[in-house]
Each structure stands twice: as C-alpha cells, then as structure tokens.
GROMACS .gro file of N, CA and C in nm:
model
  444
    1MET      N    1   0.683   0.978  -0.341
    1MET     CA    2   0.656   0.820  -0.312
    1MET      C    3   0.498   0.868  -0.352
    2ALA      N    4   0.461   0.807  -0.394
    2ALA     CA    5   0.312   0.834  -0.428
    2ALA      C    6   0.148   0.733  -0.337
    3VAL      N    7   0.099   0.837  -0.275
    3VAL     CA    8   0.016   0.801  -0.131
    3VAL      C    9  -0.059   0.672  -0.202
    4LYS      N   10  -0.105   0.606  -0.152
    4LYS     CA   11  -0.224   0.487  -0.197
    4LYS      C   12  -0.374   0.547  -0.112
    5THR      N   13  -0.475   0.463  -0.182
    5THR     CA   14  -0.604   0.472  -0.057
    5THR      C   15  -0.649   0.337  -0.022
    6TYR      N   16  -0.602   0.250   0.057
    6TYR     CA   17  -0.717   0.174   0.134
    6TYR      C   18  -0.825   0.123   0.181
    7ASP      N   19  -0.948   0.078   0.059
    7ASP     CA   20  -1.062   0.092   0.178
    7ASP      C   21  -1.118  -0.037   0.172
    8PRO      N   22  -1.129  -0.107   0.273
    8PRO     CA   23  -1.155  -0.259   0.301
    8PRO      C   24  -1.308  -0.289   0.200
    9LYS      N   25  -1.370  -0.207   0.148
    9LYS     CA   26  -1.529  -0.258   0.087
    9LYS      C   27  -1.425  -0.307  -0.031
   10ASP      N   28  -1.336  -0.224  -0.067
   10ASP     CA   29  -1.251  -0.270  -0.214
   10ASP      C   30  -1.203  -0.443  -0.259
   11VAL      N   31  -1.196  -0.457  -0.187
   11VAL     CA   32  -1.171  -0.637  -0.144
   11VAL      C   33  -1.267  -0.672  -0.177
   12GLN      N   34  -1.242  -0.742  -0.346
   12GLN     CA   35  -1.355  -0.843  -0.381
   12GLN      C   36  -1.306  -0.983  -0.341
   13LEU      N   37  -1.387  -1.031  -0.292
   13LEU     CA   38  -1.358  -1.267  -0.224
   13LEU      C   39  -1.437  -1.290  -0.347
   14ILE      N   40  -1.440  -1.402  -0.407
   14ILE     CA   41  -1.546  -1.515  -0.493
   14ILE      C   42  -1.480  -1.658  -0.417
   15VAL      N   43  -1.620  -1.751  -0.383
   15VAL     CA   44  -1.545  -1.841  -0.344
   15VAL      C   45  -1.677  -1.969  -0.386
   16GLY      N   46  -1.688  -2.019  -0.428
   16GLY     CA   47  -1.714  -2.133  -0.569
   16GLY      C   48  -1.879  -2.022  -0.640
   17GLY      N   49  -1.809  -1.958  -0.680
   17GLY     CA   50  -1.976  -1.839  -0.750
   17GLY      C   51  -1.975  -1.752  -0.562
   18ILE      N   52  -1.941  -1.727  -0.597
   18ILE     CA   53  -2.084  -1.682  -0.428
   18ILE      C   54  -1.966  -1.551  -0.425
   19PRO      N   55  -2.019  -1.432  -0.473
   19PRO     CA   56  -1.909  -1.293  -0.406
   19PRO      C   57  -1.922  -1.296  -0.179
   20ILE      N   58  -1.844  -1.281  -0.161
   20ILE     CA   59  -1.855  -1.288   0.022
   20ILE      C   60  -1.799  -1.129   0.055
   21LYS      N   61  -1.934  -1.057   0.070
   21LYS     CA   62  -1.927  -0.936   0.091
   21LYS      C   63  -1.923  -0.825   0.226
   22SER      N   64  -1.977  -0.881   0.388
   22SER     CA   65  -1.952  -0.894   0.543
   22SER      C   66  -1.846  -0.995   0.537
   23PHE      N   67  -1.801  -0.953   0.621
   23PHE     CA   68  -1.691  -1.020   0.717
   23PHE      C   69  -1.644  -0.939   0.839
   24GLY      N   70  -1.539  -1.035   0.900
   24GLY     CA   71  -1.541  -0.962   1.014
   24GLY      C   72  -1.543  -0.820   1.108
   25SER      N   73  -1.527  -0.781   1.212
   25SER     CA   74  -1.548  -0.695   1.309
   25SER      C   75  -1.420  -0.616   1.276
   26ASP      N   76  -1.231  -0.667   1.211
   26ASP     CA   77  -1.156  -0.648   1.158
   26ASP      C   78  -1.041  -0.694   1.055
   27THR      N   79  -1.058  -0.796   1.171
   27THR     CA   80  -0.955  -0.865   1.042
   27THR      C   81  -1.079  -0.918   0.951
   28MET      N   82  -1.033  -0.957   0.819
   28MET     CA   83  -1.117  -0.964   0.676
   28MET      C   84  -1.040  -1.138   0.655
   29LEU      N   85  -0.936  -1.087   0.592
   29LEU     CA   86  -0.870  -1.223   0.565
   29LEU      C   87  -0.708  -1.274   0.566
   30THR      N   88  -0.661  -1.361   0.563
   30THR     CA   89  -0.488  -1.365   0.579
   30THR      C   90  -0.475  -1.491   0.457
   31VAL      N   91  -0.377  -1.436   0.429
   31VAL     CA   92  -0.320  -1.545   0.310
   31VAL      C   93  -0.223  -1.624   0.373
   32THR      N   94  -0.154  -1.784   0.389
   32THR     CA   95  -0.077  -1.826   0.462
   32THR      C   96  -0.007  -1.921   0.363
   33PRO      N   97   0.121  -1.962   0.202
   33PRO     CA   98   0.158  -1.993   0.157
   33PRO      C   99   0.235  -2.119   0.318
   34ASN      N  100   0.201  -2.270   0.255
   34ASN     CA  101   0.296  -2.310   0.339
   34ASN      C  102   0.408  -2.381   0.328
   35GLU      N  103   0.474  -2.262   0.188
   35GLU     CA  104   0.607  -2.315   0.200
   35GLU      C  105   0.622  -2.223   0.137
   36ASP      N  106   0.793  -2.205   0.208
   36ASP     CA  107   0.894  -2.073   0.149
   36ASP      C  108   0.897  -2.084  -0.029
   37ARG      N  109   0.873  -1.996  -0.083
   37ARG     CA  110   0.956  -1.948  -0.186
   37ARG      C  111   1.100  -2.021  -0.281
   38GLY      N  112   1.134  -1.946  -0.206
   38GLY     CA  113   1.313  -1.993  -0.224
   38GLY      C  114   1.388  -2.104  -0.145
   39VAL      N  115   1.500  -2.134  -0.117
   39VAL     CA  116   1.538  -2.244  -0.011
   39VAL      C  117   1.682  -2.219  -0.031
   40TRP      N  118   1.735  -2.103   0.033
   40TRP     CA  119   1.912  -2.092  -0.067
   40TRP      C  120   1.998  -2.239   0.018
   41LYS      N  121   2.063  -2.239  -0.033
   41LYS     CA  122   2.182  -2.398   0.039
   41LYS      C  123   2.359  -2.376  -0.010
   42GLU      N  124   2.382  -2.369   0.136
   42GLU     CA  125   2.531  -2.366   0.071
   42GLU      C  126   2.635  -2.431   0.145
   43GLY      N  127   2.764  -2.456   0.067
   43GLY     CA  128   2.862  -2.606   0.105
   43GLY      C  129   2.880  -2.539   0.275
   44ILE      N  130   2.962  -2.621   0.271
   44ILE     CA  131   3.028  -2.645   0.449
   44ILE      C  132   3.059  -2.500   0.433
   45THR      N  133   3.230  -2.499   0.347
   45THR     CA  134   3.306  -2.390   0.331
   45THR      C  135   3.211  -2.267   0.365
   46GLY      N  136   3.115  -2.246   0.346
   46GLY     CA  137   3.001  -2.124   0.262
   46GLY      C  138   3.085  -2.022   0.139
   47GLU      N  139   3.120  -2.133   0.032
   47GLU     CA  140   3.180  -2.071  -0.088
   47GLU      C  141   3.110  -2.126  -0.214
   48ASP      N  142   3.066  -2.190  -0.143
   48ASP     CA  143   2.947  -2.216  -0.230
   48ASP      C  144   2.773  -2.242  -0.270
   49GLY      N  145   2.722  -2.196  -0.307
   49GLY     CA  146   2.565  -2.224  -0.254
   49GLY      C  147   2.476  -2.244  -0.353
   50CYS      N  148   2.378  -2.239  -0.361
   50CYS     CA  149   2.269  -2.309  -0.474
   50CYS      C  150   2.142  -2.268  -0.399
   51TYR      N  151   2.089  -2.231  -0.504
   51TYR     CA  152   1.918  -2.184  -0.482
   51TYR      C  153   1.866  -2.231  -0.561
   52SER      N  154   1.733  -2.291  -0.460
   52SER     CA  155   1.632  -2.381  -0.438
   52SER      C  156   1.478  -2.271  -0.499
   53VAL      N  157   1.401  -2.327  -0.652
   53VAL     CA  158   1.319  -2.302  -0.686
   53VAL      C  159   1.159  -2.328  -0.607
   54VAL      N  160   1.138  -2.340  -0.502
   54VAL     CA  161   0.999  -2.441  -0.442
   54VAL      C  162   0.917  -2.408  -0.493
   55ARG      N  163   0.765  -2.544  -0.571
   55ARG     CA  164   0.723  -2.484  -0.681
   55ARG      C  165   0.593  -2.553  -0.628
   56LYS      N  166   0.581  -2.529  -0.467
   56LYS     CA  167   0.523  -2.593  -0.436
   56LYS      C  168   0.429  -2.479  -0.320
   57LEU      N  169   0.323  -2.400  -0.434
   57LEU     CA  170   0.221  -2.275  -0.438
   57LEU      C  171   0.076  -2.332  -0.259
   58GLY      N  172   0.053  -2.442  -0.266
   58GLY     CA  173  -0.067  -2.429  -0.173
   58GLY      C  174  -0.060  -2.376  -0.130
   59GLY      N  175  -0.193  -2.345   0.055
   59GLY     CA  176  -0.147  -2.258   0.144
   59GLY      C  177  -0.305  -2.187   0.171
   60THR      N  178  -0.323  -2.104   0.269
   60THR     CA  179  -0.400  -2.178   0.307
   60THR      C  180  -0.509  -2.012   0.364
   61LEU      N  181  -0.626  -2.004   0.315
   61LEU     CA  182  -0.715  -1.877   0.326
   61LEU      C  183  -0.705  -1.871   0.477
   62SER      N  184  -0.814  -1.783   0.561
   62SER     CA  185  -0.864  -1.773   0.675
   62SER      C  186  -0.962  -1.637   0.643
   63VAL      N  187  -1.064  -1.670   0.601
   63VAL     CA  188  -1.130  -1.541   0.592
   63VAL      C  189  -1.262  -1.589   0.791
   64THR      N  190  -1.269  -1.419   0.793
   64THR     CA  191  -1.334  -1.417   0.929
   64THR      C  192  -1.469  -1.334   0.913
   65VAL      N  193  -1.549  -1.394   0.983
   65VAL     CA  194  -1.635  -1.332   0.896
   65VAL      C  195  -1.768  -1.289   1.027
   66LEU      N  196  -1.820  -1.184   1.120
   66LEU     CA  197  -1.947  -1.214   1.182
   66LEU      C  198  -2.028  -1.379   1.157
   67ALA      N  199  -2.050  -1.440   1.291
   67ALA     CA  200  -2.088  -1.535   1.346
   67ALA      C  201  -2.254  -1.487   1.288
   68GLU      N  202  -2.289  -1.632   1.225
   68GLU     CA  203  -2.483  -1.654   1.240
   68GLU      C  204  -2.504  -1.513   1.094
   69SER      N  205  -2.388  -1.491   1.041
   69SER     CA  206  -2.401  -1.406   0.891
   69SER      C  207  -2.438  -1.509   0.816
   70THR      N  208  -2.487  -1.492   0.690
   70THR     CA  209  -2.533  -1.495   0.580
   70THR      C  210  -2.421  -1.604   0.512
   71GLU      N  211  -2.264  -1.493   0.473
   71GLU     CA  212  -2.124  -1.581   0.484
   71GLU      C  213  -2.109  -1.682   0.558
   72ASP      N  214  -2.115  -1.660   0.672
   72ASP     CA  215  -2.096  -1.757   0.812
   72ASP      C  216  -2.185  -1.885   0.812
   73LEU      N  217  -2.291  -1.902   0.768
   73LEU     CA  218  -2.359  -2.036   0.712
   73LEU      C  219  -2.305  -2.049   0.568
   74LEU      N  220  -2.234  -1.955   0.438
   74LEU     CA  221  -2.227  -2.062   0.356
   74LEU      C  222  -2.121  -2.124   0.379
   75PHE      N  223  -2.056  -2.047   0.470
   75PHE     CA  224  -1.881  -2.182   0.473
   75PHE      C  225  -1.915  -2.279   0.517
   76ASP      N  226  -2.047  -2.261   0.622
   76ASP     CA  227  -2.122  -2.380   0.738
   76ASP      C  228  -2.129  -2.543   0.575
   77GLN      N  229  -2.143  -2.438   0.503
   77GLN     CA  230  -2.250  -2.545   0.402
   77GLN      C  231  -2.146  -2.582   0.330
   78LEU      N  232  -2.060  -2.529   0.274
   78LEU     CA  233  -1.932  -2.537   0.167
   78LEU      C  234  -1.852  -2.627   0.255
   79GLN      N  235  -1.819  -2.674   0.387
   79GLN     CA  236  -1.728  -2.782   0.438
   79GLN      C  237  -1.845  -2.932   0.430
   80THR      N  238  -1.941  -2.865   0.324
   80THR     CA  239  -1.971  -3.030   0.366
   80THR      C  240  -2.027  -3.110   0.163
   81LEU      N  241  -1.968  -3.037   0.130
   81LEU     CA  242  -1.907  -2.996  -0.033
   81LEU      C  243  -1.825  -3.137  -0.062
   82ARG      N  244  -1.724  -3.099  -0.002
   82ARG     CA  245  -1.574  -3.231  -0.023
   82ARG      C  246  -1.553  -3.197  -0.118
   83LYS      N  247  -1.545  -3.139  -0.127
   83LYS     CA  248  -1.498  -3.106  -0.338
   83LYS      C  249  -1.387  -2.973  -0.376
   84PRO      N  250  -1.300  -2.873  -0.446
   84PRO     CA  251  -1.252  -2.805  -0.410
   84PRO      C  252  -1.365  -2.714  -0.542
   85VAL      N  253  -1.306  -2.541  -0.536
   85VAL     CA  254  -1.456  -2.516  -0.636
   85VAL      C  255  -1.319  -2.340  -0.674
   86PRO      N  256  -1.352  -2.295  -0.764
   86PRO     CA  257  -1.261  -2.174  -0.785
   86PRO      C  258  -1.264  -2.049  -0.690
   87LEU      N  259  -1.203  -2.015  -0.708
   87LEU     CA  260  -1.188  -1.827  -0.545
   87LEU      C  261  -1.103  -1.789  -0.633
   88LEU      N  262  -1.152  -1.681  -0.624
   88LEU     CA  263  -1.077  -1.506  -0.671
   88LEU      C  264  -1.064  -1.406  -0.602
   89LEU      N  265  -0.944  -1.404  -0.540
   89LEU     CA  266  -0.903  -1.257  -0.407
   89LEU      C  267  -0.859  -1.145  -0.517
   90ARG      N  268  -0.917  -1.010  -0.466
   90ARG     CA  269  -0.892  -0.921  -0.544
   90ARG      C  270  -0.867  -0.840  -0.489
   91LEU      N  271  -0.704  -0.785  -0.497
   91LEU     CA  272  -0.690  -0.660  -0.396
   91LEU      C  273  -0.622  -0.526  -0.430
   92PRO      N  274  -0.756  -0.460  -0.486
   92PRO     CA  275  -0.661  -0.362  -0.611
   92PRO      C  276  -0.598  -0.257  -0.457
   93ALA      N  277  -0.601  -0.181  -0.337
   93ALA     CA  278  -0.453  -0.111  -0.303
   93ALA      C  279  -0.322  -0.184  -0.304
   94GLN      N  280  -0.327  -0.344  -0.291
   94GLN     CA  281  -0.216  -0.362  -0.297
   94GLN      C  282  -0.162  -0.400  -0.502
   95ASN      N  283  -0.254  -0.358  -0.524
   95ASN     CA  284  -0.289  -0.430  -0.723
   95ASN      C  285  -0.225  -0.620  -0.647
   96LYS      N  286  -0.275  -0.661  -0.601
   96LYS     CA  287  -0.253  -0.805  -0.629
   96LYS      C  288  -0.434  -0.896  -0.679
   97ILE      N  289  -0.407  -0.972  -0.780
   97ILE     CA  290  -0.462  -1.092  -0.797
   97ILE      C  291  -0.464  -1.183  -0.746
   98LEU      N  292  -0.558  -1.304  -0.651
   98LEU     CA  293  -0.520  -1.438  -0.666
   98LEU      C  294  -0.620  -1.524  -0.728
   99VAL      N  295  -0.593  -1.657  -0.815
   99VAL     CA  296  -0.712  -1.653  -0.846
   99VAL      C  297  -0.655  -1.855  -0.788
  100SER      N  298  -0.710  -1.905  -0.754
  100SER     CA  299  -0.705  -2.037  -0.701
  100SER      C  300  -0.791  -2.091  -0.697
  101GLU      N  301  -0.778  -2.273  -0.638
  101GLU     CA  302  -0.885  -2.390  -0.552
  101GLU      C  303  -0.906  -2.361  -0.469
  102ALA      N  304  -1.013  -2.442  -0.375
  102ALA     CA  305  -0.991  -2.344  -0.256
  102ALA      C  306  -1.086  -2.529  -0.207
  103TRP      N  307  -1.034  -2.523  -0.114
  103TRP     CA  308  -1.156  -2.669  -0.071
  103TRP      C  309  -1.158  -2.619   0.125
  104TYR      N  310  -1.285  -2.603   0.168
  104TYR     CA  311  -1.248  -2.638   0.353
  104TYR      C  312  -1.170  -2.667   0.383
  105GLN      N  313  -1.108  -2.626   0.435
  105GLN     CA  314  -1.041  -2.677   0.521
  105GLN      C  315  -0.991  -2.693   0.686
  106THR      N  316  -1.078  -2.580   0.777
  106THR     CA  317  -1.096  -2.614   0.956
  106THR      C  318  -1.199  -2.539   0.982
  107GLN      N  319  -1.243  -2.584   1.027
  107GLN     CA  320  -1.401  -2.532   1.130
  107GLN      C  321  -1.351  -2.440   1.232
  108PRO      N  322  -1.427  -2.290   1.242
  108PRO     CA  323  -1.356  -2.190   1.345
  108PRO      C  324  -1.384  -2.286   1.533
  109ASP      N  325  -1.437  -2.255   1.606
  109ASP     CA  326  -1.437  -2.264   1.769
  109ASP      C  327  -1.599  -2.142   1.715
  110VAL      N  328  -1.649  -2.194   1.780
  110VAL     CA  329  -1.809  -2.109   1.849
  110VAL      C  330  -1.774  -2.117   1.968
  111VAL      N  331  -1.812  -1.958   1.942
  111VAL     CA  332  -1.804  -1.904   2.058
  111VAL      C  333  -1.916  -1.852   2.079
  112VAL      N  334  -2.015  -1.853   2.212
  112VAL     CA  335  -2.091  -1.786   2.262
  112VAL      C  336  -2.115  -1.681   2.385
  113GLY      N  337  -2.136  -1.584   2.372
  113GLY     CA  338  -2.134  -1.479   2.425
  113GLY      C  339  -2.220  -1.322   2.483
  114THR      N  340  -2.166  -1.232   2.484
  114THR     CA  341  -2.274  -1.108   2.529
  114THR      C  342  -2.331  -1.077   2.357
  115GLU      N  343  -2.227  -1.145   2.262
  115GLU     CA  344  -2.292  -1.060   2.175
  115GLU      C  345  -2.168  -1.093   2.061
  116VAL      N  346  -2.267  -1.113   1.907
  116VAL     CA  347  -2.161  -1.183   1.832
  116VAL      C  348  -2.069  -1.171   1.785
  117ASP      N  349  -1.968  -1.256   1.793
  117ASP     CA  350  -1.849  -1.314   1.764
  117ASP      C  351  -1.816  -1.327   1.657
  118ASP      N  352  -1.693  -1.265   1.604
  118ASP     CA  353  -1.608  -1.313   1.504
  118ASP      C  354  -1.576  -1.487   1.515
  119ARG      N  355  -1.590  -1.508   1.313
  119ARG     CA  356  -1.567  -1.666   1.327
  119ARG      C  357  -1.494  -1.615   1.228
  120SER      N  358  -1.354  -1.738   1.221
  120SER     CA  359  -1.283  -1.754   1.141
  120SER      C  360  -1.196  -1.900   1.027
  121HIS      N  361  -1.305  -1.896   0.943
  121HIS     CA  362  -1.296  -1.993   0.852
  121HIS      C  363  -1.188  -2.039   0.771
  122THR      N  364  -1.134  -2.167   0.775
  122THR     CA  365  -1.026  -2.140   0.677
  122THR      C  366  -1.014  -2.261   0.506
  123LEU      N  367  -0.962  -2.164   0.481
  123LEU     CA  368  -0.942  -2.254   0.344
  123LEU      C  369  -0.839  -2.326   0.307
  124GLY      N  370  -0.864  -2.456   0.267
  124GLY     CA  371  -0.716  -2.493   0.217
  124GLY      C  372  -0.738  -2.414   0.012
  125ILE      N  373  -0.554  -2.368   0.012
  125ILE     CA  374  -0.614  -2.327  -0.159
  125ILE      C  375  -0.499  -2.404  -0.236
  126LYS      N  376  -0.473  -2.383  -0.320
  126LYS     CA  377  -0.377  -2.485  -0.415
  126LYS      C  378  -0.313  -2.404  -0.491
  127ASN      N  379  -0.298  -2.255  -0.543
  127ASN     CA  380  -0.242  -2.156  -0.540
  127ASN      C  381  -0.271  -2.039  -0.399
  128SER      N  382  -0.128  -2.004  -0.371
  128SER     CA  383  -0.111  -1.908  -0.237
  128SER      C  384  -0.068  -1.818  -0.308
  129SER      N  385  -0.028  -1.775  -0.466
  129SER     CA  386   0.102  -1.624  -0.491
  129SER      C  387   0.003  -1.618  -0.577
  130PHE      N  388   0.027  -1.447  -0.473
  130PHE     CA  389  -0.015  -1.316  -0.544
  130PHE      C  390   0.055  -1.300  -0.723
  131SER      N  391   0.050  -1.383  -0.790
  131SER     CA  392   0.063  -1.380  -0.954
  131SER      C  393   0.008  -1.376  -1.024
  132LEU      N  394  -0.058  -1.256  -1.100
  132LEU     CA  395  -0.099  -1.288  -1.215
  132LEU      C  396  -0.073  -1.365  -1.323
  133LEU      N  397   0.120  -1.302  -1.276
  133LEU     CA  398   0.108  -1.410  -1.418
  133LEU      C  399   0.141  -1.540  -1.436
  134ASP      N  400   0.158  -1.599  -1.349
  134ASP     CA  401   0.166  -1.737  -1.291
  134ASP      C  402  -0.002  -1.833  -1.299
  135SER      N  403  -0.091  -1.749  -1.259
  135SER     CA  404  -0.180  -1.777  -1.274
  135SER      C  405  -0.332  -1.758  -1.417
  136ALA      N  406  -0.256  -1.663  -1.472
  136ALA     CA  407  -0.313  -1.647  -1.643
  136ALA      C  408  -0.445  -1.729  -1.665
  137ASP      N  409  -0.352  -1.861  -1.706
  137ASP     CA  410  -0.450  -1.904  -1.752
  137ASP      C  411  -0.604  -1.950  -1.670
  138SER      N  412  -0.573  -1.982  -1.536
  138SER     CA  413  -0.646  -1.997  -1.429
  138SER      C  414  -0.732  -1.880  -1.392
  139VAL      N  415  -0.741  -1.702  -1.404
  139VAL     CA  416  -0.782  -1.670  -1.410
  139VAL      C  417  -0.925  -1.664  -1.524
  140LEU      N  418  -0.843  -1.727  -1.682
  140LEU     CA  419  -0.976  -1.726  -1.841
  140LEU      C  420  -1.069  -1.865  -1.742
  141ASP      N  421  -0.992  -1.889  -1.719
  141ASP     CA  422  -1.088  -2.062  -1.701
  141ASP      C  423  -1.183  -2.005  -1.548
  142GLN      N  424  -1.164  -1.947  -1.438
  142GLN     CA  425  -1.212  -1.883  -1.296
  142GLN      C  426  -1.376  -1.856  -1.413
  143PHE      N  427  -1.297  -1.709  -1.533
  143PHE     CA  428  -1.452  -1.675  -1.521
  143PHE      C  429  -1.512  -1.716  -1.631
  144GLU      N  430  -1.491  -1.853  -1.681
  144GLU     CA  431  -1.554  -1.850  -1.770
  144GLU      C  432  -1.688  -2.000  -1.678
  145GLN      N  433  -1.598  -2.046  -1.571
  145GLN     CA  434  -1.680  -2.108  -1.512
  145GLN      C  435  -1.791  -1.996  -1.456
  146LEU      N  436  -1.731  -1.874  -1.419
  146LEU     CA  437  -1.844  -1.826  -1.332
  146LEU      C  438  -1.984  -1.700  -1.435
  147PHE      N  439  -1.883  -1.692  -1.564
  147PHE     CA  440  -2.002  -1.670  -1.682
  147PHE      C  441  -2.036  -1.758  -1.775
  148GLY      N  442  -1.957  -1.812  -1.794
  148GLY     CA  443  -1.938  -1.892  -1.945
  148GLY      C  444  -2.057  -1.996  -1.890
   0.00000   0.00000   0.00000
C-alpha cells in the first residue's frame, strides 16, 4: 500500500476566478451532495429489485475562513452578486477535481469574542460530483472563462 502525503497548501480553490488561499484554523472546506447518487428499490417479496441512478448532482460547499480576512470579505461581497460564478476545487492528495458553478447560499453566524473566529460560508453548487469525466466540458469552459 502506497503512502500518500497530504498538505493543506496543495488544496486549490478558485471561486469566480479568484483563488482562495487563506482558510480557517481547522476545517478548510466541506462538500455535501444534496441527493444520494443511486437508489435501490425492492419488490415486496425481496426477490426483484431495481437500481435507479439519481442525476441530481447539486450540493453545497462550505468554506471556512478567518473572520475579517480578505477571503471573508470576498464571500461577503459574493452574496451581493446574486448569480452563479465558476468554481474549481482541486484536491491533489485525493486525486480529485470538482468543476461547477456556485452561488452564495448561507451567511455564517457572526461571533464576537476574545479572538478572531472561523466563519463558514456556504455556497450552493450545481455539481457536487468529484468526477473529471462528468465535468470534462466544464473544465474547458472554466479555464476559458478564467484565462480566455
């Protein structure tokens, strides 16, 4: 079994063409699908069954940043945009890439205390599936939008 190295600095997140480089003190991000990817349904006797592929790929991406950081202010501004922006998430240690459109969904709680707090901004994402094959056309579109 090969040993893999994880380095949080290798995580690449680009939202609306802007790289997110600074994250919170612990959890960086969480991707959560809205739906299961498939459903198994059995007949009443349990002898027959059918697997249904669920094509609803939407989900959420929660990004944790330090309060009052540049990234925190960026997400505060993103919520005023009110339209989807391109999103690219690359996780080299897991050999995964996610390309989607994202929109601002949920503002984090504002906590004031003795030190700077983490804030977790939640983005809705059109595609929460980490599959390069499902997103090949979107990858090309993403790079054309960013560098075209």
